[in-house]
């Protein structure tokens, strides 16, 4: 058993755990952490950034940030690199060790924050429209997290509760299983696997087997 085998469920947005940053410059709404106790290997959250602020360092962690709301977030790295996330839903992957200052382009932002321990897991984030039906396949070493950005959706056969905008579903690894998500809107789909699963692939050329979409 691994963190990938955590039971499937839908996490309503109203149940996200909201806490103030230690520096007082923003808030974090934690969606999911695995395992729930001790040192986590996977964490999903939403950062509410209210002022320009330095990011915390996370050694051994890979991160991907997606702009959910606001006019933009500028990420200034200590090596001189500057990246700006702009609406709608621009995203950036970077190492958790990097020293970064976040600067607001024009007012507060909300940002989806995906973090995973690189020696244990590999994560691949996809941004997709939901039109009709989208299929997700879990396997012994493959799980999915689905964050519904907009719209409404429900799982075929009532295998899990329906989803509203802002909710997140976790589809745990196990025997190969098909999940059909029906509805309309937009989502982030995150394929999570053991680190060895992608050992021969370069970050810029990975495919994401196990998901398909078709219009109903």
CSV table of N, CA and C in Angstrom, one decimal, residues 1-129:
chain,number,residue,atom,x,y,z
A,1,UNK,N,0.8,-1.2,0.0
A,1,UNK,CA,0.0,0.0,0.0
A,1,UNK,C,0.9,1.3,0.0
A,2,UNK,N,0.5,2.2,-0.8
A,2,UNK,CA,1.2,3.5,-0.9
A,2,UNK,C,0.2,4.6,-0.8
A,3,UNK,N,0.7,5.9,-0.7
A,3,UNK,CA,-0.3,7.0,-0.7
A,3,UNK,C,-1.2,7.0,-1.9
A,4,UNK,N,-0.7,6.4,-3.0
A,4,UNK,CA,-1.6,6.4,-4.2
A,4,UNK,C,-2.8,5.6,-4.0
A,5,UNK,N,-2.8,4.6,-3.1
A,5,UNK,CA,-3.9,3.7,-2.8
A,5,UNK,C,-5.0,4.4,-1.9
A,6,UNK,N,-4.8,5.6,-1.5
A,6,UNK,CA,-5.8,6.3,-0.6
A,6,UNK,C,-7.1,6.2,-1.3
A,7,UNK,N,-8.2,6.0,-0.5
A,7,UNK,CA,-9.5,5.7,-1.0
A,7,UNK,C,-10.0,6.9,-1.9
A,8,UNK,N,-10.7,6.6,-2.9
A,8,UNK,CA,-11.3,7.6,-3.8
A,8,UNK,C,-12.4,8.4,-3.1
A,9,UNK,N,-12.5,9.7,-3.4
A,9,UNK,CA,-13.5,10.5,-2.7
A,9,UNK,C,-13.6,11.8,-3.4
A,10,UNK,N,-14.7,12.6,-3.2
A,10,UNK,CA,-14.8,14.0,-3.6
A,10,UNK,C,-14.7,14.9,-2.4
A,11,UNK,N,-13.9,15.9,-2.5
A,11,UNK,CA,-13.6,16.9,-1.4
A,11,UNK,C,-14.3,18.2,-1.8
A,12,UNK,N,-15.4,18.5,-1.2
A,12,UNK,CA,-16.1,19.8,-1.5
A,12,UNK,C,-15.3,21.0,-1.1
A,13,UNK,N,-15.4,22.0,-1.8
A,13,UNK,CA,-14.6,23.2,-1.6
A,13,UNK,C,-14.8,23.8,-0.2
A,14,UNK,N,-16.0,23.6,0.3
A,14,UNK,CA,-16.4,24.1,1.7
A,14,UNK,C,-15.6,23.4,2.8
A,15,UNK,N,-15.0,22.2,2.5
A,15,UNK,CA,-14.2,21.5,3.5
A,15,UNK,C,-12.7,21.7,3.4
A,16,UNK,N,-12.2,22.6,2.5
A,16,UNK,CA,-10.8,22.9,2.4
A,16,UNK,C,-10.4,23.5,3.7
A,17,UNK,N,-9.2,23.2,4.2
A,17,UNK,CA,-8.7,23.7,5.5
A,17,UNK,C,-8.0,25.1,5.2
A,18,UNK,N,-8.5,26.2,5.7
A,18,UNK,CA,-8.0,27.5,5.5
A,18,UNK,C,-7.1,27.9,6.7
A,19,UNK,N,-5.9,28.4,6.4
A,19,UNK,CA,-5.0,28.8,7.5
A,19,UNK,C,-4.1,30.0,7.0
A,20,UNK,N,-3.8,30.9,7.9
A,20,UNK,CA,-3.0,32.0,7.6
A,20,UNK,C,-1.5,31.6,7.4
A,21,UNK,N,-0.9,32.3,6.5
A,21,UNK,CA,0.6,32.1,6.3
A,21,UNK,C,1.3,32.6,7.6
A,22,UNK,N,2.4,32.0,7.8
A,22,UNK,CA,3.2,32.4,9.0
A,22,UNK,C,3.7,33.8,8.9
A,23,UNK,N,3.9,34.3,7.6
A,23,UNK,CA,4.3,35.7,7.5
A,23,UNK,C,3.1,36.7,7.5
A,24,UNK,N,1.9,36.2,7.5
A,24,UNK,CA,0.7,37.0,7.6
A,24,UNK,C,0.4,37.7,6.3
A,25,UNK,N,1.0,37.3,5.1
A,25,UNK,CA,0.8,38.0,3.9
A,25,UNK,C,-0.2,37.3,2.9
A,26,UNK,N,-0.8,36.2,3.4
A,26,UNK,CA,-1.8,35.5,2.6
A,26,UNK,C,-2.4,34.4,3.4
A,27,UNK,N,-3.2,33.6,2.6
A,27,UNK,CA,-3.9,32.4,3.2
A,27,UNK,C,-3.6,31.2,2.3
A,28,UNK,N,-3.7,30.0,2.9
A,28,UNK,CA,-3.7,28.8,2.2
A,28,UNK,C,-4.9,28.0,2.5
A,29,UNK,N,-5.6,27.5,1.5
A,29,UNK,CA,-6.7,26.5,1.6
A,29,UNK,C,-6.2,25.2,1.2
A,30,UNK,N,-6.0,24.3,2.2
A,30,UNK,CA,-5.4,23.0,1.8
A,30,UNK,C,-6.6,22.1,1.4
A,31,UNK,N,-6.4,21.5,0.2
A,31,UNK,CA,-7.3,20.6,-0.4
A,31,UNK,C,-7.1,19.1,0.0
A,32,UNK,N,-5.8,18.7,-0.1
A,32,UNK,CA,-5.5,17.3,0.1
A,32,UNK,C,-4.0,17.2,0.5
A,33,UNK,N,-3.7,16.4,1.4
A,33,UNK,CA,-2.3,16.0,1.7
A,33,UNK,C,-2.2,14.5,1.9
A,34,UNK,N,-1.2,13.9,1.3
A,34,UNK,CA,-1.0,12.4,1.4
A,34,UNK,C,0.4,12.1,1.7
A,35,UNK,N,0.7,11.3,2.8
A,35,UNK,CA,-0.3,10.9,3.7
A,35,UNK,C,-0.9,12.0,4.6
A,36,UNK,N,-2.0,11.8,5.3
A,36,UNK,CA,-2.6,12.8,6.1
A,36,UNK,C,-1.8,13.1,7.3
A,37,UNK,N,-1.1,12.2,7.8
A,37,UNK,CA,-0.2,12.3,9.0
A,37,UNK,C,1.2,12.2,8.7
A,38,UNK,N,2.1,13.0,9.4
A,38,UNK,CA,3.5,12.9,9.1
A,38,UNK,C,3.9,13.7,7.9
A,39,UNK,N,5.1,13.3,7.3
A,39,UNK,CA,5.6,14.0,6.2
A,39,UNK,C,4.9,13.7,4.9
A,40,UNK,N,4.3,14.7,4.3
A,40,UNK,CA,3.5,14.4,3.1
A,40,UNK,C,4.4,14.2,1.8
A,41,UNK,N,3.8,13.4,0.9
A,41,UNK,CA,4.4,13.2,-0.4
A,41,UNK,C,3.7,13.9,-1.5
A,42,UNK,N,2.4,14.3,-1.3
A,42,UNK,CA,1.6,15.0,-2.3
A,42,UNK,C,0.7,16.0,-1.5
A,43,UNK,N,0.7,17.2,-2.1
A,43,UNK,CA,-0.2,18.2,-1.4
A,43,UNK,C,-0.8,19.1,-2.5
A,44,UNK,N,-2.1,19.3,-2.4
A,44,UNK,CA,-2.8,20.2,-3.2
A,44,UNK,C,-3.4,21.3,-2.3
A,45,UNK,N,-3.3,22.5,-2.8
A,45,UNK,CA,-3.8,23.6,-2.0
A,45,UNK,C,-4.1,24.8,-2.9
A,46,UNK,N,-4.8,25.8,-2.4
A,46,UNK,CA,-5.0,27.1,-3.1
A,46,UNK,C,-4.4,28.2,-2.3
A,47,UNK,N,-3.5,29.0,-2.8
A,47,UNK,CA,-2.9,30.1,-2.1
A,47,UNK,C,-3.7,31.4,-2.5
A,48,UNK,N,-4.0,32.1,-1.4
A,48,UNK,CA,-4.6,33.4,-1.6
A,48,UNK,C,-3.5,34.4,-1.3
A,49,UNK,N,-3.0,35.1,-2.3
A,49,UNK,CA,-1.8,36.0,-2.1
A,49,UNK,C,-2.4,37.4,-2.1
A,50,UNK,N,-2.1,38.1,-1.0
A,50,UNK,CA,-2.6,39.5,-0.8
A,50,UNK,C,-1.6,40.6,-1.0
A,51,UNK,N,-0.3,40.2,-0.9
A,51,UNK,CA,0.8,41.2,-1.0
A,51,UNK,C,2.0,40.5,-1.6
A,52,UNK,N,2.9,41.3,-2.1
A,52,UNK,CA,4.2,40.7,-2.6
A,52,UNK,C,4.8,40.0,-1.4
A,53,UNK,N,5.4,38.8,-1.7
A,53,UNK,CA,5.9,38.0,-0.6
A,53,UNK,C,6.9,37.0,-1.1
A,54,UNK,N,7.9,36.6,-0.3
A,54,UNK,CA,8.8,35.5,-0.7
A,54,UNK,C,8.1,34.2,-0.5
A,55,UNK,N,8.4,33.2,-1.4
A,55,UNK,CA,7.8,31.9,-1.3
A,55,UNK,C,8.7,31.1,-0.3
A,56,UNK,N,8.0,30.2,0.4
A,56,UNK,CA,8.8,29.3,1.3
A,56,UNK,C,9.5,28.3,0.5
A,57,UNK,N,10.7,27.8,0.9
A,57,UNK,CA,11.5,26.8,0.3
A,57,UNK,C,11.0,25.4,0.7
A,58,UNK,N,11.0,24.5,-0.3
A,58,UNK,CA,10.6,23.1,0.0
A,58,UNK,C,11.6,22.2,-0.7
A,59,UNK,N,12.7,21.9,0.0
A,59,UNK,CA,13.7,21.0,-0.5
A,59,UNK,C,13.1,19.6,-0.9
A,60,UNK,N,13.5,19.1,-2.0
A,60,UNK,CA,13.1,17.8,-2.5
A,60,UNK,C,11.7,17.7,-3.1
A,61,UNK,N,11.1,18.9,-3.3
A,61,UNK,CA,9.7,19.0,-3.8
A,61,UNK,C,9.7,19.6,-5.2
A,62,UNK,N,8.8,19.1,-6.0
A,62,UNK,CA,8.5,19.7,-7.3
A,62,UNK,C,7.2,20.5,-7.1
A,63,UNK,N,7.0,21.6,-7.8
A,63,UNK,CA,5.8,22.4,-7.7
A,63,UNK,C,5.3,22.8,-9.0
A,64,UNK,N,4.0,22.9,-9.1
A,64,UNK,CA,3.4,23.6,-10.3
A,64,UNK,C,2.3,24.5,-9.8
A,65,UNK,N,2.3,25.7,-10.3
A,65,UNK,CA,1.4,26.8,-9.8
A,65,UNK,C,0.5,27.2,-11.0
A,66,UNK,N,-0.8,27.3,-10.7
A,66,UNK,CA,-1.8,27.7,-11.8
A,66,UNK,C,-2.5,28.9,-11.3
A,67,UNK,N,-2.6,30.0,-12.1
A,67,UNK,CA,-3.3,31.2,-11.7
A,67,UNK,C,-4.8,30.9,-11.8
A,68,UNK,N,-5.6,31.0,-10.7
A,68,UNK,CA,-7.0,30.7,-10.8
A,68,UNK,C,-7.8,32.0,-10.9
A,69,UNK,N,-7.4,33.0,-10.1
A,69,UNK,CA,-8.2,34.3,-10.1
A,69,UNK,C,-7.2,35.4,-9.9
A,70,UNK,N,-7.5,36.6,-10.5
A,70,UNK,CA,-6.7,37.8,-10.4
A,70,UNK,C,-6.1,38.1,-11.7
A,71,UNK,N,-5.4,39.3,-11.7
A,71,UNK,CA,-4.8,39.8,-12.9
A,71,UNK,C,-3.5,39.3,-13.3
A,72,UNK,N,-2.8,38.6,-12.3
A,72,UNK,CA,-1.5,38.0,-12.7
A,72,UNK,C,-0.6,38.0,-11.5
A,73,UNK,N,0.4,37.1,-11.6
A,73,UNK,CA,1.4,36.9,-10.5
A,73,UNK,C,2.7,36.8,-11.2
A,74,UNK,N,3.6,37.7,-10.8
A,74,UNK,CA,5.0,37.6,-11.3
A,74,UNK,C,5.9,36.9,-10.3
A,75,UNK,N,6.6,35.9,-10.8
A,75,UNK,CA,7.6,35.1,-10.0
A,75,UNK,C,9.0,35.5,-10.4
A,76,UNK,N,9.7,36.1,-9.4
A,76,UNK,CA,11.0,36.6,-9.6
A,76,UNK,C,12.0,35.6,-8.9
A,77,UNK,N,12.8,34.9,-9.6
A,77,UNK,CA,13.7,33.9,-9.1
A,77,UNK,C,15.1,34.6,-8.8
A,78,UNK,N,15.8,34.0,-7.8
A,78,UNK,CA,17.0,34.7,-7.3
A,78,UNK,C,18.1,34.6,-8.4
A,79,UNK,N,18.0,33.8,-9.4
A,79,UNK,CA,19.0,33.7,-10.5
A,79,UNK,C,18.7,34.8,-11.6
A,80,UNK,N,17.7,35.6,-11.4
A,80,UNK,CA,17.4,36.7,-12.4
A,80,UNK,C,16.2,36.3,-13.3
A,81,UNK,N,15.8,35.1,-13.3
A,81,UNK,CA,14.7,34.7,-14.1
A,81,UNK,C,13.4,35.3,-13.6
A,82,UNK,N,12.5,35.7,-14.5
A,82,UNK,CA,11.2,36.3,-14.2
A,82,UNK,C,10.2,35.6,-15.1
A,83,UNK,N,9.1,35.1,-14.4
A,83,UNK,CA,8.0,34.5,-15.1
A,83,UNK,C,6.7,35.1,-14.6
A,84,UNK,N,5.8,35.4,-15.5
A,84,UNK,CA,4.5,36.0,-15.1
A,84,UNK,C,3.4,35.1,-15.5
A,85,UNK,N,2.6,34.8,-14.5
A,85,UNK,CA,1.4,34.0,-14.8
A,85,UNK,C,0.2,34.9,-15.0
A,86,UNK,N,-0.5,34.8,-16.2
A,86,UNK,CA,-1.6,35.7,-16.5
A,86,UNK,C,-2.8,34.9,-16.7
A,87,UNK,N,-4.0,35.5,-16.6
A,87,UNK,CA,-5.3,34.8,-16.8
A,87,UNK,C,-5.4,34.5,-18.3
A,88,UNK,N,-6.1,33.5,-18.7
A,88,UNK,CA,-6.8,32.5,-17.8
A,88,UNK,C,-5.9,31.3,-17.6
A,89,UNK,N,-5.7,31.0,-16.4
A,89,UNK,CA,-5.1,29.7,-15.9
A,89,UNK,C,-3.7,29.4,-16.4
A,90,UNK,N,-2.9,30.5,-16.6
A,90,UNK,CA,-1.5,30.2,-17.0
A,90,UNK,C,-0.8,29.5,-15.8
A,91,UNK,N,0.2,28.6,-16.1
A,91,UNK,CA,0.8,27.8,-15.1
A,91,UNK,C,2.3,27.7,-15.3
A,92,UNK,N,3.0,27.3,-14.2
A,92,UNK,CA,4.5,27.2,-14.3
A,92,UNK,C,4.9,26.1,-13.3
A,93,UNK,N,5.8,25.2,-13.8
A,93,UNK,CA,6.4,24.2,-12.9
A,93,UNK,C,7.8,24.6,-12.5
A,94,UNK,N,8.2,24.4,-11.3
A,94,UNK,CA,9.5,24.8,-10.8
A,94,UNK,C,9.9,24.0,-9.6
A,95,UNK,N,11.2,24.0,-9.3
A,95,UNK,CA,11.7,23.2,-8.1
A,95,UNK,C,11.4,23.9,-6.8
A,96,UNK,N,11.0,23.2,-5.8
A,96,UNK,CA,10.7,23.7,-4.5
A,96,UNK,C,11.8,24.4,-3.8
A,97,UNK,N,13.1,24.0,-4.2
A,97,UNK,CA,14.3,24.6,-3.6
A,97,UNK,C,14.5,26.1,-4.0
A,98,UNK,N,13.9,26.5,-5.2
A,98,UNK,CA,14.2,27.8,-5.7
A,98,UNK,C,13.8,28.9,-4.8
A,99,UNK,N,14.6,29.9,-4.7
A,99,UNK,CA,14.3,31.1,-4.0
A,99,UNK,C,13.5,32.1,-4.9
A,100,UNK,N,12.2,32.3,-4.5
A,100,UNK,CA,11.3,33.1,-5.4
A,100,UNK,C,10.6,34.1,-4.6
A,101,UNK,N,10.4,35.3,-5.2
A,101,UNK,CA,9.5,36.3,-4.6
A,101,UNK,C,8.3,36.4,-5.6
A,102,UNK,N,7.1,36.4,-5.0
A,102,UNK,CA,5.9,36.6,-5.8
A,102,UNK,C,5.4,38.0,-5.7
A,103,UNK,N,5.2,38.6,-6.9
A,103,UNK,CA,4.8,40.0,-7.0
A,103,UNK,C,3.4,40.1,-7.7
A,104,UNK,N,2.4,40.7,-7.1
A,104,UNK,CA,1.1,40.9,-7.7
A,104,UNK,C,1.1,41.8,-8.8
A,105,UNK,N,0.5,41.5,-9.9
A,105,UNK,CA,0.5,42.4,-11.1
A,105,UNK,C,-0.5,43.5,-10.9
A,106,UNK,N,-1.7,43.2,-10.3
A,106,UNK,CA,-2.7,44.2,-10.1
A,106,UNK,C,-3.8,43.6,-9.1
A,107,UNK,N,-3.4,43.6,-7.8
A,107,UNK,CA,-4.4,43.1,-6.8
A,107,UNK,C,-4.2,41.6,-6.5
A,108,UNK,N,-4.9,41.1,-5.5
A,108,UNK,CA,-4.8,39.8,-5.0
A,108,UNK,C,-5.0,38.7,-6.0
A,109,UNK,N,-4.4,37.5,-5.8
A,109,UNK,CA,-4.6,36.4,-6.7
A,109,UNK,C,-5.0,35.2,-5.9
A,110,UNK,N,-5.6,34.2,-6.5
A,110,UNK,CA,-5.7,32.8,-6.0
A,110,UNK,C,-5.0,31.9,-7.0
A,111,UNK,N,-4.2,31.0,-6.4
A,111,UNK,CA,-3.4,30.2,-7.2
A,111,UNK,C,-3.4,28.7,-6.8
A,112,UNK,N,-3.7,27.8,-7.7
A,112,UNK,CA,-3.7,26.4,-7.4
A,112,UNK,C,-2.3,25.9,-7.3
A,113,UNK,N,-2.0,25.2,-6.2
A,113,UNK,CA,-0.6,24.8,-5.9
A,113,UNK,C,-0.5,23.3,-5.8
A,114,UNK,N,0.2,22.7,-6.7
A,114,UNK,CA,0.4,21.3,-6.7
A,114,UNK,C,1.9,21.0,-6.3
A,115,UNK,N,2.1,20.2,-5.3
A,115,UNK,CA,3.5,19.9,-4.8
A,115,UNK,C,3.6,18.4,-4.6
A,116,UNK,N,4.7,17.8,-5.0
A,116,UNK,CA,4.9,16.4,-4.8
A,116,UNK,C,6.4,16.1,-4.5
A,117,UNK,N,6.7,15.1,-3.7
A,117,UNK,CA,8.1,14.7,-3.4
A,117,UNK,C,8.7,14.0,-4.6
A,118,UNK,N,9.7,14.5,-5.2
A,118,UNK,CA,10.2,14.0,-6.4
A,118,UNK,C,10.8,12.6,-6.3
A,119,UNK,N,11.3,12.2,-5.1
A,119,UNK,CA,11.9,10.9,-5.0
A,119,UNK,C,10.9,9.8,-4.8
A,120,UNK,N,9.6,10.2,-4.6
A,120,UNK,CA,8.6,9.2,-4.4
A,120,UNK,C,7.5,9.2,-5.5
A,121,UNK,N,7.2,10.3,-6.0
A,121,UNK,CA,6.1,10.4,-7.0
A,121,UNK,C,6.5,11.2,-8.2
A,122,UNK,N,5.6,11.1,-9.2
A,122,UNK,CA,5.7,11.9,-10.4
A,122,UNK,C,4.3,12.4,-10.7
A,123,UNK,N,4.1,13.7,-11.0
A,123,UNK,CA,2.8,14.3,-11.3
A,123,UNK,C,2.8,15.0,-12.6
A,124,UNK,N,1.7,14.9,-13.3
A,124,UNK,CA,1.5,15.5,-14.6
A,124,UNK,C,0.2,16.2,-14.6
A,125,UNK,N,0.2,17.6,-14.7
A,125,UNK,CA,-1.0,18.4,-14.7
A,125,UNK,C,-1.5,18.7,-16.1
A,126,UNK,N,-2.8,18.5,-16.3
A,126,UNK,CA,-3.4,18.8,-17.6
A,126,UNK,C,-4.6,19.8,-17.3
A,127,UNK,N,-4.7,20.7,-18.2
A,127,UNK,CA,-5.9,21.7,-18.2
A,127,UNK,C,-6.7,21.3,-19.4
A,128,UNK,N,-8.0,21.0,-19.1
A,128,UNK,CA,-8.9,20.5,-20.2
A,128,UNK,C,-10.3,21.1,-20.0
A,129,UNK,N,-11.0,21.3,-21.2
A,129,UNK,CA,-12.4,21.5,-21.1
A,129,UNK,C,-13.2,20.2,-20.8
